Short mmCIF file of C-alpha atoms and ligand atoms in Angstrom, two decimals:
data_model
loop_
_atom_site.label_atom_id
_atom_site.label_comp_id
_atom_site.label_asym_id
_atom_site.label_seq_id
_atom_site.Cartn_x
_atom_site.Cartn_y
_atom_site.Cartn_z
CA GLY A 1 -0.02 -0.01 0.02
CA GLY A 2 1.21 3.39 0.89
CA ILE A 3 -0.12 5.31 -2.10
CA ALA A 4 -1.31 8.72 -1.05
CA LEU A 5 -4.66 9.67 -2.42
CA SER A 6 -4.92 13.43 -3.06
CA ALA A 7 -8.03 15.09 -1.80
CA ASN A 8 -10.14 16.96 -4.25
CA ALA A 9 -8.82 20.49 -4.01
CA SER A 10 -12.09 22.09 -4.76
CA ASP A 11 -13.84 20.61 -1.73
CA SER A 12 -11.73 20.42 1.35
CA LYS A 13 -14.60 19.54 3.62
CA THR A 14 -15.27 16.23 1.97
CA SER A 15 -11.63 15.61 1.14
CA SER A 16 -10.67 13.16 3.88
CA SER A 17 -13.85 11.09 3.43
CA SER A 18 -13.26 11.24 -0.36
CA SER A 19 -9.87 9.78 0.09
CA ASP A 20 -11.18 7.09 2.44
CA ALA A 21 -13.90 6.35 -0.01
CA LEU A 22 -11.41 5.66 -2.69
CA VAL A 23 -9.36 3.16 -0.63
CA PHE A 24 -9.89 -0.36 -1.81
CA ASP A 25 -10.61 -2.78 0.97
CA PRO A 26 -8.69 -6.06 0.28
CA ASP A 27 -10.87 -7.96 2.82
CA ALA A 28 -14.32 -7.04 1.49
CA TYR A 29 -14.69 -9.92 -0.87
CA THR A 30 -16.91 -12.95 -1.10
CA LYS A 31 -15.45 -16.31 -2.17
CA LEU A 32 -17.13 -17.73 -5.22
CA THR A 33 -16.63 -20.77 -7.41
CA LYS A 34 -17.20 -20.92 -11.04
CA THR A 35 -16.80 -23.67 -13.71
CA ILE A 36 -15.34 -22.14 -16.85
CA THR A 37 -15.12 -23.98 -20.18
CA ASP A 38 -12.00 -23.01 -22.12
CA THR A 39 -11.84 -22.75 -25.94
CA GLU A 40 -10.71 -26.41 -26.13
CA GLY A 41 -13.89 -27.43 -24.28
CA THR A 42 -12.08 -28.36 -21.08
CA GLU A 43 -13.86 -27.35 -17.78
CA HIS A 44 -11.78 -25.61 -15.16
CA LYS A 45 -12.95 -25.09 -11.55
CA VAL A 46 -12.04 -21.60 -10.51
CA VAL A 47 -12.27 -20.28 -6.95
CA TYR A 48 -12.12 -16.58 -6.87
CA HIS A 49 -12.48 -13.57 -4.61
CA PHE A 50 -15.25 -11.21 -5.81
CA TRP A 51 -15.67 -7.60 -4.77
CA LYS A 52 -19.11 -6.47 -5.55
CA ALA A 53 -19.78 -2.94 -6.84
CA ILE A 54 -17.33 -0.29 -5.51
CA THR A 55 -17.90 3.37 -6.35
CA TYR A 56 -14.72 4.56 -8.04
CA VAL A 57 -15.10 8.35 -7.67
CA ALA A 58 -15.42 10.50 -4.66
CA LYS A 59 -18.22 12.67 -6.05
CA PRO A 60 -20.36 10.35 -8.10
CA VAL A 61 -22.95 11.75 -10.37
CA ASP A 62 -24.60 8.37 -10.44
CA ALA A 63 -22.93 5.53 -8.55
CA THR A 64 -25.15 2.97 -10.28
CA TYR A 65 -22.82 3.41 -13.30
CA GLN A 66 -19.69 4.86 -11.68
CA SER A 67 -18.80 1.57 -9.94
CA LEU A 68 -16.67 -1.36 -10.70
CA ILE A 69 -16.40 -5.06 -9.69
CA VAL A 70 -13.22 -7.06 -9.09
CA SER A 71 -12.62 -10.72 -9.49
CA ALA A 72 -9.33 -12.39 -8.54
CA PRO A 73 -8.61 -16.09 -8.82
CA VAL A 74 -7.22 -17.91 -5.82
CA GLU A 75 -7.47 -21.53 -6.93
CA ILE A 76 -7.68 -23.09 -10.32
CA ASP A 77 -8.36 -26.81 -10.81
CA GLY A 78 -7.49 -27.39 -7.19
CA LYS A 79 -4.19 -25.57 -7.28
CA ALA A 80 -3.60 -22.37 -5.28
CA VAL A 81 -2.79 -19.32 -7.48
CA ASP A 82 -1.46 -15.92 -6.51
CA ALA A 83 -2.90 -13.26 -8.66
CA SER A 84 -1.43 -10.31 -6.72
CA ASN A 85 0.97 -9.52 -9.65
CA ALA A 86 -1.16 -10.94 -12.49
CA PRO A 87 -2.21 -8.86 -15.50
CA ILE A 88 -5.52 -7.07 -15.09
CA LEU A 89 -8.18 -7.42 -17.69
CA PHE A 90 -10.13 -4.18 -17.60
CA ALA A 91 -13.28 -5.15 -19.45
CA ASN A 92 -16.06 -2.70 -20.06
CA SER A 93 -19.52 -3.91 -21.13
CA VAL A 94 -20.70 -0.72 -22.83
CA GLY A 95 -22.87 -1.18 -25.88
CA GLY A 96 -24.53 1.44 -28.07
CA TYR A 97 -22.96 4.30 -25.99
CA LEU A 98 -25.70 3.41 -23.48
CA PRO A 99 -25.18 3.35 -19.75
CA ALA A 100 -23.43 0.25 -18.40
CA SER A 101 -23.80 -0.86 -14.77
CA VAL A 102 -22.25 -3.47 -12.54
CA ALA A 103 -24.23 -2.24 -9.51
CA THR A 104 -26.13 -5.43 -9.00
CA ALA A 105 -23.50 -7.86 -10.40
CA THR A 106 -22.99 -10.91 -8.25
CA GLU A 107 -20.24 -12.59 -10.14
CA VAL A 108 -17.54 -12.20 -12.80
CA GLY A 109 -18.85 -11.18 -16.18
CA GLY A 110 -21.76 -9.33 -14.52
CA GLY A 111 -21.82 -6.09 -16.35
CA GLY A 112 -23.73 -4.73 -19.26
CA SER A 113 -25.44 -1.88 -21.01
CA ALA A 114 -29.14 -1.36 -20.63
CA MET A 115 -30.02 -3.07 -23.81
CA GLY A 116 -28.78 -6.31 -22.56
CA GLY A 117 -25.09 -6.58 -22.34
CA GLY A 118 -22.77 -8.88 -20.53
CA ALA A 119 -24.73 -10.46 -17.71
CA ALA A 120 -23.65 -14.05 -17.85
CA PRO A 121 -26.60 -16.36 -17.27
CA SER A 122 -25.61 -18.00 -14.00
CA GLY A 123 -25.12 -21.68 -14.13
CA ALA A 124 -24.29 -21.77 -17.82
CA PRO A 125 -20.91 -20.18 -18.01
CA SER A 126 -19.42 -21.59 -21.12
CA ALA A 127 -16.68 -19.28 -22.35
CA SER A 128 -16.46 -20.94 -25.68
CA ALA A 129 -20.16 -20.79 -26.50
CA SER A 130 -19.92 -17.14 -26.00
CA THR A 131 -20.32 -14.57 -28.53
CA SER A 132 -23.88 -13.47 -28.84
CA ALA A 133 -25.26 -11.37 -26.07
CA SER A 134 -27.05 -8.84 -28.26
CA ALA A 135 -30.15 -6.84 -28.33
CA SER A 136 -31.68 -4.04 -30.12
CA ALA A 137 -30.83 -0.51 -29.09
CA PRO A 138 -32.11 2.75 -30.54
CA GLY A 139 -29.63 3.79 -33.10
CA ALA A 140 -29.18 4.99 -36.72
CA ASN A 141 -32.49 4.88 -38.30
CA GLY A 142 -33.79 2.64 -35.60
CA ASN A 143 -31.93 -0.35 -36.88
CA THR A 144 -28.83 -0.43 -34.77
CA ASN A 145 -28.03 -3.73 -33.12
CA ALA A 146 -25.94 -3.00 -30.19
CA THR A 147 -23.85 -5.68 -28.64
CA GLY A 148 -22.75 -4.90 -25.12
CA GLY A 149 -21.48 -8.04 -23.56
CA ALA A 150 -20.23 -9.92 -26.67
CA THR A 151 -16.86 -10.34 -25.07
CA SER A 152 -17.89 -11.54 -21.64
CA SER A 153 -16.10 -14.73 -22.63
CA ASN A 154 -12.92 -12.68 -22.30
CA GLN A 155 -13.60 -12.10 -18.62
CA LEU A 156 -14.28 -15.83 -17.94
CA LEU A 157 -11.20 -17.10 -19.85
CA ALA A 158 -9.07 -14.40 -18.25
CA LEU A 159 -10.14 -15.55 -14.79
CA ALA A 160 -9.44 -19.15 -15.71
CA ALA A 161 -5.95 -18.11 -16.99
CA GLY A 162 -5.13 -16.60 -13.59
CA TYR A 163 -5.68 -12.99 -14.36
CA VAL A 164 -7.50 -10.50 -12.32
CA VAL A 165 -10.74 -9.14 -13.96
CA ILE A 166 -12.00 -5.64 -13.28
CA GLU A 167 -15.19 -4.60 -14.79
CA PRO A 168 -16.17 -0.96 -14.71
CA GLY A 169 -19.58 0.49 -15.33
CA ALA A 170 -19.97 3.90 -17.00
CA ARG A 171 -22.49 6.50 -17.64
CA GLY A 172 -24.21 6.50 -21.05
CA ARG A 173 -26.06 8.80 -23.44
CA THR A 174 -29.67 8.08 -22.32
CA LEU A 175 -29.24 9.16 -18.62
CA LYS A 176 -31.40 12.16 -17.71
CA ASN A 177 -31.78 13.86 -14.37
CA SER A 178 -34.95 15.34 -12.79
CA GLY A 179 -34.08 18.66 -14.38
CA GLY A 180 -34.24 17.07 -17.82
CA GLU A 181 -30.44 17.24 -18.36
CA TYR A 182 -28.51 14.61 -20.04
CA TYR A 183 -25.62 13.64 -17.88
CA GLY A 184 -24.19 10.62 -19.63
CA THR A 185 -23.49 12.01 -23.05
CA ALA A 186 -19.98 12.74 -24.38
CA PRO A 187 -17.56 12.67 -22.76
CA ALA A 188 -19.07 11.04 -19.70
CA ALA A 189 -18.35 7.42 -20.60
CA ILE A 190 -14.67 7.87 -21.31
CA VAL A 191 -14.23 10.15 -18.25
CA ASP A 192 -15.77 7.38 -16.16
CA LEU A 193 -13.54 4.65 -17.53
CA LYS A 194 -10.45 6.81 -16.86
CA ALA A 195 -11.62 7.49 -13.33
CA ALA A 196 -11.98 3.77 -12.86
CA VAL A 197 -8.43 3.20 -14.07
CA ARG A 198 -7.21 5.93 -11.73
CA TYR A 199 -9.01 4.20 -8.88
CA VAL A 200 -7.28 0.93 -9.72
CA LYS A 201 -3.80 2.58 -10.06
CA SER A 202 -4.27 4.64 -6.86
CA ASN A 203 -4.90 1.33 -5.03
CA LYS A 204 -1.64 -0.27 -6.12
CA GLY A 205 -0.66 -2.89 -3.49
CA ARG A 206 -4.16 -3.02 -2.05
CA ILE A 207 -6.10 -4.16 -5.20
CA PRO A 208 -5.15 -7.55 -6.61
CA GLY A 209 -3.17 -7.66 -9.81
CA ASN A 210 -0.37 -5.66 -11.44
CA VAL A 211 -1.70 -2.14 -11.98
CA GLU A 212 1.11 -1.49 -14.46
CA ARG A 213 -0.28 -4.29 -16.70
CA ILE A 214 -3.85 -3.19 -17.31
CA VAL A 215 -5.31 -4.56 -20.50
CA SER A 216 -8.55 -2.88 -21.67
CA ALA A 217 -11.29 -4.69 -23.61
CA GLY A 218 -14.58 -3.70 -25.15
CA THR A 219 -16.90 -4.30 -28.01
CA SER A 220 -18.55 -1.89 -30.46
CA ALA A 221 -19.12 1.40 -28.54
CA GLY A 222 -17.28 -0.43 -25.75
CA GLY A 223 -14.45 -1.13 -28.30
CA ALA A 224 -14.44 2.57 -29.30
CA LEU A 225 -14.12 3.46 -25.57
CA SER A 226 -11.40 0.83 -25.04
CA SER A 227 -9.32 2.13 -27.96
CA LEU A 228 -9.85 5.70 -26.75
CA LEU A 229 -8.76 4.68 -23.30
CA GLY A 230 -5.66 3.12 -24.79
CA ALA A 231 -4.93 6.12 -27.06
CA SER A 232 -5.53 8.88 -24.58
CA GLY A 233 -3.74 7.73 -21.46
CA ASP A 234 -2.91 10.62 -19.09
CA SER A 235 -4.06 13.21 -21.66
CA PRO A 236 -4.68 16.56 -19.76
CA VAL A 237 -7.75 17.28 -21.83
CA TYR A 238 -9.86 15.17 -19.45
CA ASP A 239 -8.52 16.72 -16.19
CA LYS A 240 -11.39 19.07 -15.55
CA TYR A 241 -13.96 16.36 -15.98
CA LEU A 242 -12.06 13.93 -13.85
CA LYS A 243 -11.73 16.57 -11.09
CA GLU A 244 -15.43 17.27 -11.23
CA ILE A 245 -16.26 13.71 -10.26
CA GLY A 246 -13.55 13.34 -7.71
CA ALA A 247 -11.45 10.81 -9.51
CA ALA A 248 -8.39 9.48 -7.64
CA ASP A 249 -5.10 11.13 -8.17
CA ALA A 250 -3.31 8.66 -10.24
CA SER A 251 -2.35 7.86 -13.88
CA ASP A 252 -5.10 6.63 -16.28
CA ALA A 253 -2.59 5.19 -18.73
CA ILE A 254 -3.11 1.50 -19.56
CA PHE A 255 -0.63 -0.98 -20.83
CA ALA A 256 -2.49 -2.68 -23.68
CA THR A 257 -5.80 -2.39 -25.57
CA GLY A 258 -8.24 -4.88 -26.99
CA ALA A 259 -10.99 -3.50 -29.20
CA TRP A 260 -13.69 -5.51 -31.08
CA CYS A 261 -15.57 -3.72 -33.88
CA PRO A 262 -14.83 -0.22 -32.45
CA ILE A 263 -17.53 2.21 -33.54
CA THR A 264 -15.19 5.19 -33.47
CA ASP A 265 -13.76 8.05 -35.44
CA LEU A 266 -17.41 9.25 -35.37
CA GLU A 267 -16.91 12.64 -37.15
CA HIS A 268 -15.43 10.79 -40.19
CA ALA A 269 -17.55 7.65 -39.95
CA ASP A 270 -20.28 8.86 -42.32
CA GLY A 271 -17.87 9.33 -45.23
CA ALA A 272 -16.05 6.08 -44.38
CA TYR A 273 -19.40 4.27 -44.33
CA GLU A 274 -20.28 5.47 -47.81
CA TRP A 275 -16.89 4.66 -49.18
CA ASN A 276 -17.30 1.08 -47.88
CA TRP A 277 -21.06 0.38 -48.28
CA GLY A 278 -22.29 3.21 -50.51
CA ALA A 279 -23.34 0.93 -53.35
CA ASN A 280 -24.98 -1.65 -51.17
CA ASP A 281 -28.70 -1.78 -50.84
CA LEU A 282 -30.53 -1.38 -47.59
CA SER A 283 -32.31 -4.55 -46.25
CA THR A 284 -35.47 -3.12 -47.86
CA GLY A 285 -33.72 -3.55 -51.20
CA LYS A 286 -33.49 0.24 -51.63
CA LEU A 287 -30.33 2.12 -52.55
CA VAL A 288 -29.54 4.99 -50.25
CA ASP A 289 -29.57 8.69 -51.56
CA GLN A 290 -26.60 8.55 -53.93
CA THR A 291 -26.06 12.33 -53.97
CA VAL A 292 -25.53 12.17 -50.15
CA SER A 293 -23.47 9.07 -50.44
CA LYS A 294 -21.22 10.56 -53.10
CA ALA A 295 -20.79 13.80 -51.21
CA LEU A 296 -19.80 11.89 -48.08
CA GLN A 297 -17.36 9.80 -50.07
CA ALA A 298 -15.66 12.79 -51.39
CA GLN A 299 -15.25 14.02 -47.78
CA PHE A 300 -13.77 10.71 -46.84
CA ALA A 301 -11.24 10.77 -49.69
CA GLU A 302 -9.95 14.06 -48.37
CA TYR A 303 -9.74 12.76 -44.86
CA GLN A 304 -7.92 9.58 -45.87
CA ALA A 305 -5.36 11.54 -47.88
CA GLY A 306 -4.79 13.83 -44.90
CA LEU A 307 -4.08 10.92 -42.62
CA LYS A 308 -0.97 10.00 -44.72
CA LEU A 309 -1.06 6.41 -43.58
CA ARG A 310 1.13 3.57 -44.88
CA GLY A 311 -0.55 0.25 -45.04
CA LEU A 312 0.64 -2.68 -43.07
CA GLY A 313 2.67 -5.38 -44.81
CA GLY A 314 4.64 -2.96 -46.83
CA PHE A 315 1.60 -1.81 -48.78
CA GLY A 316 2.72 1.83 -49.06
CA PRO A 317 0.70 5.06 -48.86
CA LEU A 318 -3.08 4.56 -48.49
CA SER A 319 -5.73 6.65 -50.26
CA ALA A 320 -9.42 6.33 -50.96
CA ARG A 321 -8.34 5.04 -54.41
CA ASN A 322 -6.30 2.07 -53.23
CA LEU A 323 -7.97 1.34 -49.89
CA ASP A 324 -10.14 -1.30 -51.61
CA GLU A 325 -7.06 -3.20 -52.80
CA TYR A 326 -5.49 -2.78 -49.40
CA MET A 327 -8.54 -4.13 -47.52
CA VAL A 328 -8.72 -7.15 -49.80
CA GLU A 329 -4.98 -7.93 -49.70
CA GLN A 330 -4.16 -7.14 -46.08
CA TYR A 331 -7.35 -8.33 -44.42
CA LEU A 332 -10.19 -9.87 -46.37
CA GLN A 333 -8.34 -12.50 -48.38
CA PRO A 334 -6.28 -13.65 -45.44
CA SER A 335 -9.45 -13.72 -43.34
CA ALA A 336 -11.27 -15.97 -45.88
CA ALA A 337 -8.15 -18.18 -46.21
CA THR A 338 -8.00 -18.74 -42.47
CA TYR A 339 -11.72 -19.57 -42.43
CA LEU A 340 -11.51 -21.94 -45.37
CA ALA A 341 -8.37 -23.64 -44.14
CA ALA A 342 -10.14 -24.52 -40.87
CA LEU A 343 -13.06 -26.22 -42.68
CA SER A 344 -13.20 -29.90 -43.46
CA ASP A 345 -12.59 -30.71 -47.13
CA SER A 346 -16.27 -31.31 -47.75
CA ALA A 347 -17.45 -28.19 -45.92
CA ARG A 348 -14.89 -26.14 -47.85
CA GLU A 349 -16.13 -27.57 -51.13
CA THR A 350 -19.66 -26.70 -50.19
CA TYR A 351 -18.72 -23.21 -49.18
CA LEU A 352 -16.73 -22.60 -52.34
CA LYS A 353 -19.54 -23.86 -54.58
CA ALA A 354 -22.00 -21.42 -52.85
CA ASN A 355 -19.39 -18.64 -53.07
CA THR A 356 -17.93 -18.87 -56.57
CA PHE A 357 -16.50 -15.31 -56.37
CA ILE A 358 -13.63 -16.85 -54.26
CA THR A 359 -10.74 -18.57 -56.07
CA TRP A 360 -9.11 -21.02 -53.71
CA SER A 361 -5.67 -22.27 -54.53
CA ASP A 362 -2.54 -23.26 -52.51
CA GLY A 363 -4.20 -22.26 -49.26
CA LYS A 364 -4.92 -18.75 -50.68
CA ALA A 365 -8.25 -17.14 -51.30
CA THR A 366 -8.56 -14.49 -53.95
CA PHE A 367 -11.42 -12.22 -54.89
CA THR A 368 -12.28 -8.63 -55.76
CA TRP A 369 -13.62 -5.85 -53.46
CA ALA A 370 -16.67 -5.46 -55.61
CA ASP A 371 -17.50 -9.23 -55.23
CA PHE A 372 -16.87 -9.06 -51.62
CA LEU A 373 -19.36 -6.19 -51.24
CA THR A 374 -21.97 -8.20 -53.05
CA HIS A 375 -21.27 -11.10 -50.88
CA VAL A 376 -21.88 -9.09 -47.72
CA GLY A 377 -25.16 -7.84 -49.09
CA ALA A 378 -27.49 -5.38 -47.38
CA ARG A 379 -25.98 -2.50 -45.45
CA LYS A 380 -27.30 -1.94 -42.00
CA LYS A 381 -27.69 1.87 -41.94
CA ASP A 382 -29.14 4.53 -44.08
CA THR A 383 -27.11 7.54 -45.06
CA PRO A 384 -25.66 9.44 -43.23
CA ALA A 385 -25.12 6.50 -40.90
CA PHE A 386 -23.96 8.38 -37.78
CA ASP A 387 -24.95 12.06 -38.00
CA ALA A 388 -28.43 11.51 -39.27
CA PHE A 389 -30.22 14.57 -40.81
CA ASP A 390 -33.19 13.88 -38.56
CA LEU A 391 -31.06 13.44 -35.41
CA SER A 392 -32.29 9.86 -35.03
CA ALA A 393 -28.96 8.10 -34.72
CA GLY A 394 -27.64 6.97 -31.31
CA GLU A 395 -24.51 9.07 -32.04
CA ASN A 396 -26.72 12.18 -32.28
CA ASN A 397 -27.75 11.42 -28.72
CA GLU A 398 -24.18 10.77 -27.71
CA PHE A 399 -23.45 14.37 -28.56
CA GLY A 400 -26.53 15.72 -26.85
CA ALA A 401 -25.89 18.18 -24.02
CA GLY A 402 -27.87 19.93 -21.32
CA THR A 403 -31.58 19.32 -21.97
CA THR A 404 -31.00 18.63 -25.68
CA LEU A 405 -31.41 14.97 -26.45
CA ALA A 406 -29.54 14.86 -29.79
CA ARG A 407 -27.29 17.18 -31.76
CA HIS A 408 -25.44 17.27 -34.99
CA PHE A 409 -21.71 16.72 -34.77
CA THR A 410 -20.60 17.15 -38.39
CA ALA A 411 -20.74 20.27 -40.59
CA TYR A 412 -22.52 18.27 -43.28
CA GLY A 413 -25.13 16.86 -40.92
CA ALA A 414 -25.83 20.25 -39.49
CA LYS A 415 -26.04 21.84 -42.87
CA ASN A 416 -28.60 19.28 -44.01
CA ASP A 417 -30.58 19.19 -40.78
CA SER A 418 -34.16 18.08 -41.45
CA THR A 419 -35.59 18.81 -37.94
CA GLY A 420 -36.13 22.55 -38.47
CA LEU A 421 -33.18 23.77 -36.44
CA SER A 422 -32.50 27.54 -36.85
CA SER A 423 -28.71 26.90 -36.82
CA LYS A 424 -27.13 24.99 -39.69
CA ARG A 425 -23.82 24.66 -37.92
CA VAL A 426 -22.54 22.43 -35.14
CA ALA A 427 -22.52 23.96 -31.63
CA SER A 428 -19.35 25.66 -30.46
CA ASP A 429 -18.57 22.93 -27.93
CA ILE A 430 -18.72 20.02 -30.47
CA PRO A 431 -15.14 20.16 -31.88
CA ALA A 432 -13.61 19.76 -28.39
CA LYS A 433 -16.06 16.90 -27.57
CA LEU A 434 -15.17 15.09 -30.71
CA ASP A 435 -11.56 15.20 -29.78
CA LEU A 436 -12.37 13.88 -26.30
CA MET A 437 -14.21 10.92 -27.94
CA ASN A 438 -11.80 10.12 -30.81
CA PRO A 439 -8.74 7.89 -30.45
CA MET A 440 -7.46 9.23 -33.78
CA HIS A 441 -7.16 12.64 -32.17
CA HIS A 442 -4.66 11.26 -29.71
CA LEU A 443 -2.83 9.50 -32.46
CA VAL A 444 -2.81 11.89 -35.27
CA ALA A 445 -3.53 15.55 -34.31
CA LYS A 446 -1.78 15.14 -30.96
CA VAL A 447 0.35 12.08 -30.70
CA ASN A 448 0.12 10.90 -27.14
CA PRO A 449 3.33 9.43 -25.80
CA ASN A 450 1.45 7.78 -22.87
CA ARG A 451 -0.80 5.71 -25.10
CA SER A 452 -0.73 1.94 -24.74
CA LYS A 453 1.72 0.35 -27.14
CA HIS A 454 0.10 -3.03 -27.62
CA TRP A 455 -3.13 -3.41 -29.62
CA TRP A 456 -5.55 -6.25 -30.36
CA ILE A 457 -8.16 -5.20 -32.87
CA ARG A 458 -10.82 -7.51 -34.29
CA LEU A 459 -13.80 -7.06 -36.65
CA GLY A 460 -16.24 -9.25 -38.54
CA THR A 461 -16.16 -8.96 -42.37
CA LYS A 462 -19.96 -8.74 -42.42
CA ASP A 463 -20.26 -6.08 -39.84
CA SER A 464 -21.79 -3.06 -41.44
CA ASP A 465 -22.35 -1.21 -38.26
CA THR A 466 -19.49 0.95 -39.45
CA SER A 467 -17.02 1.00 -42.25
CA LEU A 468 -14.44 -1.78 -42.27
CA THR A 469 -11.84 0.93 -42.75
CA VAL A 470 -12.31 2.45 -39.33
CA ALA A 471 -10.41 -0.30 -37.54
CA ALA A 472 -7.93 -0.66 -40.41
CA ASN A 473 -7.04 3.11 -40.30
CA LEU A 474 -6.70 2.86 -36.47
CA ALA A 475 -4.37 -0.12 -36.88
CA ALA A 476 -2.34 1.56 -39.66
CA ARG A 477 -1.81 4.65 -37.63
CA LEU A 478 -0.72 2.73 -34.57
CA ASP A 479 1.61 0.64 -36.72
CA ASN A 480 3.00 3.70 -38.34
CA LEU A 481 3.70 5.14 -34.94
CA GLY A 482 5.75 2.02 -34.08
CA ASP A 483 3.22 0.30 -31.81
CA ASP A 484 2.67 -3.46 -31.68
CA VAL A 485 -0.55 -4.18 -33.58
CA ASN A 486 -2.41 -7.46 -33.87
CA HIS A 487 -5.29 -6.87 -36.19
CA LEU A 488 -7.43 -9.32 -38.16
CA TYR A 489 -10.93 -9.72 -39.48
CA TYR A 490 -13.24 -12.61 -38.77
CA TRP A 491 -14.55 -14.04 -42.06
CA ASP A 492 -18.33 -13.86 -42.51
CA GLU A 493 -18.84 -12.70 -38.91
CA GLY A 494 -21.17 -9.88 -38.00
CA HIS A 495 -21.32 -7.22 -35.38
CA GLY A 496 -19.82 -8.08 -32.01
CA ALA A 497 -18.05 -11.26 -32.99
CA ASN A 498 -15.17 -12.56 -30.86
CA THR A 499 -14.17 -15.90 -32.38
CA ASP A 500 -10.62 -16.11 -30.98
CA PRO A 501 -10.94 -15.17 -27.27
CA GLY A 502 -8.43 -17.86 -26.30
CA ASP A 503 -5.82 -16.22 -28.57
CA PHE A 504 -6.52 -12.88 -26.89
CA ILE A 505 -5.83 -14.46 -23.45
CA THR A 506 -2.54 -15.91 -24.82
CA TRP A 507 -1.66 -12.51 -26.29
CA ILE A 508 -2.17 -10.85 -22.94
CA ALA A 509 0.42 -13.29 -21.48
CA GLN A 510 2.83 -12.56 -24.21
CA VAL A 511 2.69 -8.77 -24.13
CA THR A 512 2.54 -8.41 -20.41
CA GLY A 513 5.14 -11.08 -19.61
C1 DHB B 1 -23.08 0.13 -31.39
C2 DHB B 1 -23.56 -0.22 -32.65
C3 DHB B 1 -23.76 0.84 -33.56
O1 DHB B 1 -24.20 0.50 -34.82
C4 DHB B 1 -23.48 2.11 -33.30
O2 DHB B 1 -23.66 3.11 -34.12
C5 DHB B 1 -22.94 2.41 -32.02
C6 DHB B 1 -22.70 1.38 -31.13
C7 DHB B 1 -22.87 -1.02 -30.38
O3 DHB B 1 -23.24 -2.12 -30.65
O4 DHB B 1 -22.28 -0.70 -29.34
#
């Protein structure tokens, strides 16, 4: 122990109790047992200490969300384990930028966003039969399928591997107080996750696990927040928000980052979406407004050029003109090849007969971008996918403020507003909020030296919740900065997939070891 917690300077009266409130009590656990099935199908009996919801800030706005749970293994398959210096999996269960709570969690994997995230059904904890806790959430054009707890298998497998698992809740976009004010919109969720990291780090020596080896994980909006947490470690731009809620005085930098289908880079996501899915029909069979789609694609081309990225694998400079070739060569063909190689000969034959656009030879799959797009089929979202003209997207709500439910956050969205707003421009606070929410800001505009340097990024090839390029650009930027990036796409998988959780657990051991 022995880490001093600084009192919140703005409120000396509560300062000593604030400090006390942020001291982790090592003895306040219950002892639980869980049978966890690993990815090979082998069952492991894990005895662990479980700390139920602990409020991680001294001045909570809403402790239902600003709390975390801790799980630390003490015995695995009858053998005592000491997790006091083990890596910490810091797994959020945010989905849809909605509030996520662990307030009532009674075991590991117990968090989740309001629309039905990570709560593991007790008694049936199969880590391998994992991936699909999903439910509908209000989102773009009403058709967003948010997936909060898709990666709860990560938590279970991490525990069975001997790691400490810490699961933070966080405020989300729909929360409204009695005065009608939205208090969980941007940047609340990232501020809360940072406050939770600060709580963990300020309790070094008291809380189980190695606080210098925190590995973040999250899916979709939670993947966006995870990558933002990794990119923005110790950035001073969050300080005033952290002070407001009485965050512990400690670093919020994390060691490594896992992100599944991150719905991020929101202010460029409309253009990226059209670049990727512009020619694909909606599920109704209708093509989206091609004038809007083309205008957004032109914006994306400019953005992509400005990023000045070099592709992985020695591909060279990326542009909107060669990005299709890059996506196919670097990600999609290898993804298909991995998928096909794992099939039995007869299953592969059947698949290839049904998908003649793929040429399979010498363990390699080849196809064109255009054929791939046809293969994926209907796009999930209308245009613009994120800053909807009618303010109906979940992201419009994410950028709500005060008593305003939803706002535009791009110049193009504001200009084309269809709700009768008098102003056709984004509000003056929006640019700073976008920076607070975008990992790319911390990697491009202001390269953050305190970012995490190890990255695990995953995305399904049939996930049209955002453009496939969002994750690829994030990975390319990190790679170009010299970070260690492990990025691949899951063939034919949709939103929220996590088909190699065992590999993630192994990767954690490798990078933290
Ligand atoms: C999520 C999905 C979306 O399509 C989106 O726009 C934001 C978040 C999600 O599943 O978390």
